[in-house]
Structures are given as structure tokens and as C-alpha cells.
Short mmCIF file of N, CA and C in Angstrom, two decimals:
data_model
loop_
_atom_site.label_atom_id
_atom_site.label_comp_id
_atom_site.label_asym_id
_atom_site.label_seq_id
_atom_site.Cartn_x
_atom_site.Cartn_y
_atom_site.Cartn_z
N MET A 1 107.19 59.53 106.92
CA MET A 1 105.68 59.03 106.36
C MET A 1 105.64 57.08 106.56
N THR A 2 104.48 57.03 107.03
CA THR A 2 104.13 55.58 107.05
C THR A 2 103.62 54.87 105.99
N SER A 3 103.57 54.19 105.45
CA SER A 3 102.84 53.76 104.66
C SER A 3 102.39 51.92 104.88
N THR A 4 101.40 51.78 105.03
CA THR A 4 100.84 50.36 105.11
C THR A 4 100.17 50.06 104.12
N ALA A 5 100.89 49.14 103.38
CA ALA A 5 100.56 48.04 102.14
C ALA A 5 100.00 47.03 102.38
N PHE A 6 98.91 46.33 102.07
CA PHE A 6 97.93 45.28 101.93
C PHE A 6 98.76 44.50 100.99
N ILE A 7 98.79 43.12 101.37
CA ILE A 7 98.53 42.02 99.80
C ILE A 7 97.36 41.02 101.06
N LYS A 8 97.00 40.38 99.52
CA LYS A 8 95.79 39.36 99.43
C LYS A 8 96.73 38.10 99.89
N LYS A 9 96.29 37.25 100.95
CA LYS A 9 96.79 36.39 101.67
C LYS A 9 95.42 35.48 101.91
N GLU A 10 95.55 34.21 101.55
CA GLU A 10 94.74 33.01 101.33
C GLU A 10 95.38 31.92 102.71
N ALA A 11 94.49 31.63 103.42
CA ALA A 11 94.93 30.63 104.54
C ALA A 11 94.84 29.58 104.68
N ALA A 12 95.26 28.28 104.97
CA ALA A 12 95.06 26.70 105.01
C ALA A 12 95.23 26.49 106.21
N TYR A 13 94.48 25.76 106.70
CA TYR A 13 93.93 24.62 108.19
C TYR A 13 93.64 23.63 108.10
N LEU A 14 94.18 22.86 109.10
CA LEU A 14 94.11 21.41 108.97
C LEU A 14 92.85 21.01 110.20
N GLY A 15 92.49 21.53 111.07
CA GLY A 15 91.74 21.99 112.37
C GLY A 15 91.83 21.33 113.43
N VAL A 16 93.32 21.36 113.62
CA VAL A 16 93.79 20.93 114.89
C VAL A 16 94.18 21.75 115.61
N PRO A 17 93.79 21.55 117.48
CA PRO A 17 93.78 22.27 118.33
C PRO A 17 94.85 22.96 118.35
N TRP A 18 95.94 23.00 118.25
CA TRP A 18 97.04 24.07 118.24
C TRP A 18 96.88 25.30 117.38
N GLU A 19 96.02 25.30 116.41
CA GLU A 19 95.84 26.22 115.39
C GLU A 19 95.19 27.66 116.19
N ASP A 20 94.37 27.04 117.12
CA ASP A 20 93.72 28.51 117.78
C ASP A 20 94.59 28.36 119.09
N ALA A 21 95.03 27.43 119.86
CA ALA A 21 95.55 27.24 121.24
C ALA A 21 97.18 28.41 120.79
N TYR A 22 97.75 28.40 119.67
CA TYR A 22 98.85 28.64 119.32
C TYR A 22 98.37 30.29 118.34
N GLY A 23 97.49 30.36 117.96
CA GLY A 23 97.13 31.04 116.85
C GLY A 23 97.59 31.68 115.39
N TYR A 24 97.12 30.46 114.74
CA TYR A 24 98.58 30.30 113.20
C TYR A 24 97.66 29.81 112.14
N ALA A 25 98.08 30.00 111.19
CA ALA A 25 97.52 29.42 109.79
C ALA A 25 98.72 28.14 109.39
N GLN A 26 97.77 27.13 108.89
CA GLN A 26 99.17 25.96 108.76
C GLN A 26 99.84 26.33 107.51
N ALA A 27 99.15 27.13 106.54
CA ALA A 27 99.85 27.46 105.15
C ALA A 27 99.16 28.84 104.95
N ILE A 28 99.97 30.20 104.10
CA ILE A 28 99.37 30.67 103.73
C ILE A 28 100.10 30.91 102.16
N LYS A 29 98.90 31.66 101.16
CA LYS A 29 99.57 31.87 99.91
C LYS A 29 99.54 33.55 99.53
N VAL A 30 100.36 33.75 99.26
CA VAL A 30 100.68 35.00 98.61
C VAL A 30 100.65 34.95 97.05
N GLY A 31 100.46 35.87 96.61
CA GLY A 31 100.79 35.37 94.61
C GLY A 31 100.61 34.06 94.54
N ASN A 32 101.13 33.25 93.81
CA ASN A 32 101.80 32.20 93.59
C ASN A 32 103.13 31.39 94.32
N ILE A 33 103.33 32.12 95.84
CA ILE A 33 103.86 31.55 96.73
C ILE A 33 102.97 31.31 97.74
N ILE A 34 103.14 29.52 98.36
CA ILE A 34 102.38 29.03 99.23
C ILE A 34 103.96 28.58 100.02
N ARG A 35 103.63 29.71 101.40
CA ARG A 35 104.35 29.06 102.56
C ARG A 35 103.79 28.08 103.89
N VAL A 36 104.25 26.79 103.65
CA VAL A 36 103.48 25.97 104.71
C VAL A 36 104.29 25.95 106.49
N SER A 37 103.57 26.38 106.99
CA SER A 37 104.45 26.15 108.24
C SER A 37 105.15 24.74 109.03
N GLY A 38 105.61 24.67 110.02
CA GLY A 38 106.04 23.31 110.58
C GLY A 38 104.64 22.52 110.55
N GLN A 39 105.21 21.54 109.76
CA GLN A 39 104.29 20.28 109.69
C GLN A 39 104.80 19.22 110.90
N LEU A 40 104.49 18.54 111.18
CA LEU A 40 104.39 17.22 112.02
C LEU A 40 103.31 16.18 111.76
N SER A 41 103.99 15.03 112.14
CA SER A 41 103.03 13.60 112.31
C SER A 41 101.79 13.71 113.21
N HIS A 42 100.84 14.13 112.98
CA HIS A 42 99.49 14.32 113.47
C HIS A 42 98.40 13.62 112.41
N ASP A 43 97.65 13.04 113.21
CA ASP A 43 96.11 12.67 112.06
C ASP A 43 95.22 13.74 112.30
N SER A 44 94.15 13.50 111.35
CA SER A 44 93.28 14.30 111.30
C SER A 44 92.62 15.02 112.86
N ASN A 45 92.97 14.48 113.90
CA ASN A 45 92.05 14.34 114.51
C ASN A 45 93.14 15.68 115.78
N GLY A 46 94.88 15.74 115.54
CA GLY A 46 95.40 16.18 116.00
C GLY A 46 96.29 15.36 116.87
N LYS A 47 96.19 13.97 117.03
CA LYS A 47 96.91 12.95 117.60
C LYS A 47 98.29 12.48 116.65
N LEU A 48 99.31 12.54 117.69
CA LEU A 48 100.48 12.52 116.79
C LEU A 48 100.35 11.11 116.66
N VAL A 49 101.15 10.96 115.30
CA VAL A 49 101.44 9.35 114.73
C VAL A 49 102.72 9.00 114.83
N ALA A 50 102.52 8.05 115.35
CA ALA A 50 104.11 7.27 115.68
C ALA A 50 104.77 8.10 117.22
N PRO A 51 104.29 8.18 118.01
CA PRO A 51 105.03 9.23 118.69
C PRO A 51 106.50 8.49 119.71
N ALA A 52 107.55 9.01 119.92
CA ALA A 52 108.64 8.44 120.59
C ALA A 52 108.30 8.44 121.37
N ALA A 53 108.72 7.30 122.22
CA ALA A 53 108.51 6.69 123.61
C ALA A 53 109.45 7.89 124.29
N LEU A 54 109.41 8.11 125.59
CA LEU A 54 109.87 9.08 126.40
C LEU A 54 110.60 8.28 127.24
N ASN A 55 111.50 8.96 128.06
CA ASN A 55 112.76 8.23 128.86
C ASN A 55 112.23 8.58 130.25
N GLU A 56 112.61 8.55 131.32
CA GLU A 56 112.45 9.38 132.69
C GLU A 56 112.60 10.74 132.41
N GLN A 57 113.18 11.09 131.71
CA GLN A 57 113.06 13.02 131.94
C GLN A 57 112.54 13.42 130.73
N GLY A 58 111.44 12.45 130.29
CA GLY A 58 110.70 13.17 129.31
C GLY A 58 111.11 13.57 127.98
N LYS A 59 112.46 12.60 127.38
CA LYS A 59 113.18 12.94 126.60
C LYS A 59 112.72 11.71 125.54
N PRO A 60 112.78 12.26 124.23
CA PRO A 60 113.06 10.43 123.61
C PRO A 60 113.86 9.62 123.83
N ALA A 61 113.50 8.46 123.98
CA ALA A 61 113.98 7.43 124.39
C ALA A 61 114.88 6.49 123.40
N ASP A 62 114.13 6.67 122.18
CA ASP A 62 114.56 6.30 121.16
C ASP A 62 114.25 7.06 119.56
N PHE A 63 114.61 6.51 118.90
CA PHE A 63 114.24 7.46 117.39
C PHE A 63 113.99 6.46 116.50
N SER A 64 113.36 5.57 116.55
CA SER A 64 113.10 4.61 115.55
C SER A 64 111.27 4.44 115.23
N THR A 65 110.72 5.57 115.19
CA THR A 65 109.97 6.10 114.99
C THR A 65 109.73 7.29 113.44
N MET A 66 111.26 7.75 113.63
CA MET A 66 111.44 8.83 112.76
C MET A 66 110.83 8.53 111.17
N GLU A 67 111.27 7.41 111.03
CA GLU A 67 110.62 7.12 109.56
C GLU A 67 108.88 7.49 109.34
N ALA A 68 108.48 6.58 110.50
CA ALA A 68 106.86 7.25 110.42
C ALA A 68 105.91 8.33 110.54
N GLN A 69 106.79 9.15 111.39
CA GLN A 69 106.95 10.43 111.70
C GLN A 69 107.19 11.63 110.44
N MET A 70 108.15 10.96 109.84
CA MET A 70 108.67 11.96 108.55
C MET A 70 107.62 11.80 107.38
N ARG A 71 107.26 10.42 107.19
CA ARG A 71 106.51 10.00 106.05
C ARG A 71 104.60 10.62 106.48
N THR A 72 104.46 10.55 107.93
CA THR A 72 102.91 11.33 107.83
C THR A 72 103.49 12.79 108.06
N THR A 73 104.16 13.10 107.79
CA THR A 73 104.61 15.00 107.86
C THR A 73 104.60 15.16 106.42
N TYR A 74 105.53 14.51 105.53
CA TYR A 74 105.27 14.86 104.00
C TYR A 74 103.96 14.63 103.72
N ALA A 75 102.53 13.53 104.30
CA ALA A 75 101.47 13.74 103.43
C ALA A 75 100.28 14.72 104.52
N ASN A 76 101.01 15.39 105.86
CA ASN A 76 100.50 16.33 105.93
C ASN A 76 100.60 17.54 104.94
N ALA A 77 101.40 17.86 104.66
CA ALA A 77 102.11 18.87 103.95
C ALA A 77 101.28 19.03 102.55
N ALA A 78 100.75 17.69 101.80
CA ALA A 78 100.60 17.18 100.63
C ALA A 78 98.96 17.90 101.14
N ARG A 79 98.11 17.28 102.11
CA ARG A 79 96.86 17.73 101.94
C ARG A 79 96.51 19.22 102.16
N LEU A 80 97.99 20.17 103.11
CA LEU A 80 97.53 21.70 103.35
C LEU A 80 97.80 22.37 101.65
N LEU A 81 98.74 21.73 100.53
CA LEU A 81 99.25 22.07 99.27
C LEU A 81 97.85 22.15 98.63
N ALA A 82 97.63 20.95 98.40
CA ALA A 82 95.84 20.30 98.04
C ALA A 82 95.22 21.49 98.14
N GLN A 83 94.89 22.06 99.21
CA GLN A 83 93.92 23.52 99.38
C GLN A 83 94.21 24.57 98.63
N PHE A 84 95.56 24.33 97.99
CA PHE A 84 95.48 25.89 96.99
C PHE A 84 95.67 25.07 96.08
N GLY A 85 95.41 23.36 95.35
CA GLY A 85 95.33 23.10 94.06
C GLY A 85 97.06 23.03 93.64
N ALA A 86 97.67 23.04 94.65
CA ALA A 86 99.46 22.48 94.63
C ALA A 86 99.39 20.90 95.12
N SER A 87 100.80 20.40 94.67
CA SER A 87 101.39 19.61 95.27
C SER A 87 102.60 19.40 95.99
N LEU A 88 103.24 18.17 95.88
CA LEU A 88 104.34 18.50 96.38
C LEU A 88 105.40 18.92 95.67
N ASP A 89 104.90 18.77 93.85
CA ASP A 89 105.60 18.70 93.01
C ASP A 89 105.95 20.21 92.82
N ASN A 90 105.07 21.15 93.77
CA ASN A 90 105.52 22.53 93.62
C ASN A 90 106.33 23.29 94.50
N VAL A 91 107.06 22.58 95.42
CA VAL A 91 107.65 22.59 96.90
C VAL A 91 109.27 22.92 95.93
N VAL A 92 109.55 23.68 96.40
CA VAL A 92 110.81 24.18 95.43
C VAL A 92 112.09 24.52 96.89
N GLU A 93 111.49 24.25 98.14
CA GLU A 93 112.47 24.35 99.65
C GLU A 93 111.65 23.79 100.12
N GLU A 94 112.28 23.03 101.51
CA GLU A 94 111.90 22.58 102.49
C GLU A 94 113.14 22.17 103.54
N THR A 95 112.74 22.81 104.63
CA THR A 95 113.56 22.43 105.92
C THR A 95 112.93 21.37 106.85
N LEU A 96 114.07 20.31 107.07
CA LEU A 96 113.76 19.21 108.48
C LEU A 96 114.56 19.84 109.54
N PHE A 97 113.74 19.66 110.69
CA PHE A 97 114.03 20.46 112.08
C PHE A 97 113.96 19.24 112.67
N VAL A 98 114.85 18.25 113.09
CA VAL A 98 114.49 17.06 113.88
C VAL A 98 115.99 16.79 114.92
N LEU A 99 115.03 15.91 116.00
CA LEU A 99 115.72 15.79 117.42
C LEU A 99 117.47 14.99 117.18
N ASP A 100 117.09 14.04 115.66
CA ASP A 100 118.61 13.05 116.03
C ASP A 100 118.68 13.50 114.40
N VAL A 101 120.04 14.00 114.21
CA VAL A 101 120.24 14.04 112.54
C VAL A 101 120.51 12.63 111.77
N ASP A 102 121.33 12.01 112.67
CA ASP A 102 121.50 10.80 112.29
C ASP A 102 120.47 9.55 111.80
N ALA A 103 119.33 9.96 112.85
CA ALA A 103 118.17 9.23 112.21
C ALA A 103 117.31 9.56 111.21
N ALA A 104 117.51 11.14 111.40
CA ALA A 104 116.89 11.29 109.92
C ALA A 104 117.30 11.02 108.89
N PHE A 105 118.77 11.37 108.54
CA PHE A 105 119.31 11.10 107.27
C PHE A 105 119.37 9.61 107.30
N ALA A 106 119.36 8.82 108.37
CA ALA A 106 118.91 7.09 107.69
C ALA A 106 117.57 6.93 106.96
N VAL A 107 116.81 7.97 107.20
CA VAL A 107 115.28 7.70 106.59
C VAL A 107 114.98 8.28 105.44
N ALA A 108 115.71 9.67 105.49
CA ALA A 108 115.42 10.78 104.79
C ALA A 108 115.26 10.18 103.27
N ALA A 109 116.63 9.66 102.62
CA ALA A 109 116.26 9.16 101.05
C ALA A 109 115.14 8.33 100.85
N LYS A 110 114.70 7.92 101.52
CA LYS A 110 113.72 6.56 100.91
C LYS A 110 112.13 7.32 101.14
N VAL A 111 112.09 7.95 102.54
CA VAL A 111 110.76 8.85 102.48
C VAL A 111 110.95 9.65 101.82
N ARG A 112 111.59 10.25 101.40
CA ARG A 112 111.55 11.98 100.36
C ARG A 112 111.23 11.27 99.01
N GLY A 113 111.88 10.18 98.93
CA GLY A 113 112.08 9.59 97.49
C GLY A 113 110.38 9.22 97.08
N GLU A 114 109.82 8.49 97.96
CA GLU A 114 108.45 8.25 98.22
C GLU A 114 107.21 9.61 97.94
N ALA A 115 107.63 10.26 99.05
CA ALA A 115 106.99 11.62 99.02
C ALA A 115 106.94 12.56 97.58
N TYR A 116 107.88 12.79 97.23
CA TYR A 116 108.32 13.53 95.90
C TYR A 116 107.90 12.34 94.79
N ASP A 117 107.80 11.11 94.91
CA ASP A 117 108.09 10.36 93.49
C ASP A 117 109.04 10.16 92.35
N VAL A 118 110.47 10.59 93.20
CA VAL A 118 111.15 10.58 92.82
C VAL A 118 112.39 10.39 93.41
N ALA A 119 113.60 9.81 92.74
CA ALA A 119 114.75 9.31 93.48
C ALA A 119 115.63 10.23 93.90
N ARG A 120 115.40 11.99 93.02
CA ARG A 120 116.45 12.85 93.78
C ARG A 120 115.35 14.35 93.48
N PRO A 121 114.41 14.58 94.63
CA PRO A 121 113.19 15.64 94.45
C PRO A 121 114.72 16.70 93.94
N GLN A 122 113.77 18.00 92.95
CA GLN A 122 114.31 19.04 92.62
C GLN A 122 113.79 20.23 93.73
N VAL A 123 114.59 20.13 94.75
CA VAL A 123 113.83 20.46 96.20
C VAL A 123 115.07 20.98 96.70
N ALA A 124 115.60 22.11 97.14
CA ALA A 124 116.35 22.95 98.17
C ALA A 124 116.04 22.12 99.17
N SER A 125 116.94 21.29 99.90
CA SER A 125 116.59 20.64 101.24
C SER A 125 117.98 21.15 102.27
N ASN A 126 117.11 21.57 103.41
CA ASN A 126 117.84 21.83 104.59
C ASN A 126 117.57 20.48 105.93
N LEU A 127 118.17 20.14 106.63
CA LEU A 127 118.34 19.30 107.53
C LEU A 127 119.30 19.95 109.08
N ILE A 128 118.32 19.85 109.60
CA ILE A 128 118.85 21.17 110.53
C ILE A 128 118.61 20.34 112.40
N GLY A 129 119.48 19.61 112.88
CA GLY A 129 119.40 19.35 114.51
C GLY A 129 118.94 20.42 115.54
N VAL A 130 118.26 20.25 116.17
CA VAL A 130 117.51 20.72 117.26
C VAL A 130 117.17 20.24 118.76
N THR A 131 117.05 21.21 119.86
CA THR A 131 117.28 20.11 120.95
C THR A 131 116.07 19.88 121.46
N ARG A 132 115.09 20.48 120.90
CA ARG A 132 113.40 20.44 121.32
C ARG A 132 112.25 20.78 120.33
N LEU A 133 111.57 20.02 120.12
CA LEU A 133 110.31 20.46 119.36
C LEU A 133 108.95 20.73 119.86
N ALA A 134 107.83 21.20 119.42
CA ALA A 134 106.69 21.31 120.66
C ALA A 134 106.36 20.48 121.09
N PHE A 135 106.54 19.28 120.82
CA PHE A 135 105.65 18.35 121.65
C PHE A 135 106.79 16.92 121.85
N PRO A 136 107.12 16.60 123.17
CA PRO A 136 107.97 15.76 123.34
C PRO A 136 108.15 14.44 122.72
N GLU A 137 107.28 14.02 121.80
CA GLU A 137 107.00 12.67 121.34
C GLU A 137 107.12 12.87 119.66
N GLN A 138 107.23 14.36 119.38
CA GLN A 138 107.98 14.98 118.59
C GLN A 138 108.92 14.30 117.98
N LEU A 139 109.77 13.99 116.82
CA LEU A 139 111.03 13.72 116.66
C LEU A 139 111.23 14.84 115.04
N ILE A 140 110.76 14.95 114.30
CA ILE A 140 110.86 16.00 113.30
C ILE A 140 109.48 16.94 112.77
N GLU A 141 110.00 18.00 111.90
CA GLU A 141 109.08 19.18 111.80
C GLU A 141 109.85 19.89 110.39
N ILE A 142 108.56 20.06 109.70
CA ILE A 142 109.27 20.69 108.33
C ILE A 142 108.21 21.66 107.52
N THR A 143 109.19 22.38 107.36
CA THR A 143 108.85 24.03 106.85
C THR A 143 108.68 23.43 105.11
N PHE A 144 107.86 24.13 104.06
CA PHE A 144 107.77 24.09 103.00
C PHE A 144 107.64 25.49 102.38
N THR A 145 108.40 25.57 101.16
CA THR A 145 107.83 26.59 100.26
C THR A 145 107.76 26.00 99.24
N ALA A 146 106.29 26.52 98.57
CA ALA A 146 106.00 26.14 97.30
C ALA A 146 105.51 27.15 96.60
N VAL A 147 105.46 26.91 94.88
CA VAL A 147 105.32 28.16 94.08
C VAL A 147 104.40 27.44 92.79
N LEU A 148 103.43 27.73 93.05
CA LEU A 148 101.92 27.55 91.66
C LEU A 148 103.13 28.38 89.90
N PRO A 149 102.51 27.98 89.00
CA PRO A 149 102.80 28.83 87.72
C PRO A 149 101.89 30.02 87.95
N GLU A 150 102.66 30.58 87.28
CA GLU A 150 102.08 32.32 87.48
C GLU A 150 100.70 32.33 86.59
N ILE A 151 99.97 32.86 86.36
CA ILE A 151 98.99 32.93 85.75
C ILE A 151 99.00 34.31 84.74
#
């Protein structure tokens, strides 16, 4: 016997080109849980903020823009969460995917402290080194899970 259960989902978007090109929602709310897709450092037009300079092989030449990319990524996540009446205060878990773990670790405490407005955010956090992200100039991508109070 096959049964299909439907759940009520609410979606949030930022209006960037890759939402249609890839075909996905930036965030989905089911009940009081919000799952935020991998966020990166783009402006409202989808242009990458603080892109890394690339070497001859098309790979990041240095990671000096990690802090700026991380800061913008958190701001984009906050904009998405706000569409559901939430904020970074509702985040219970985050996963940072980075091209250089050392560069991310060097700025993470400062940027995360600013984003969450507390030195030690009460957020389960994962920092994972990867070999590639969606765009060559991109150094970081972060996913989030947030929980709203039950009604």
C-alpha cells in the first residue's frame, strides 16, 4: 500500500537568478522548523560580495575576503529568516562549508559573535572543508536550521 502524506510548506526567496536556474527555494518552513538552503555572500541583485581573486587555474588565489563573505552570508540568512518572522536568535544549527578551514576559523568567532550578537552563540555549529562551491570566487556557504516557538 502506498500512501502520500502532504505537508504544508512555506517558501522564501531572495530573487536571485540561480533560484530559477537551479530550481529551489532559499528557505522552507514546515510547522515551526525553518531550513535555510546554503547561503553565500551576494547582494540583492545576485552579485557576489567580496569575491576571491582567482589564479590562472580559476581557483581562489587567497582567502583574505573570507571575513567579508562570511559577514554577508549571515546577513542574507537573517533576511530570509525575517520572511518567517524569525531571526538568527531562532537558529539552532548551522553548517559552514569553506574552501579553507584555517581562514574561516581565523574570522569565525568575530563574525559569528557579531551576527548572533553574543560571544558564544547557543548554536550547534559545523565547519567543513570542501574542494569546491557553486561559484569559483566563493569561499563560504552556510546552511541553517531555525526553530520558531510553538503556537
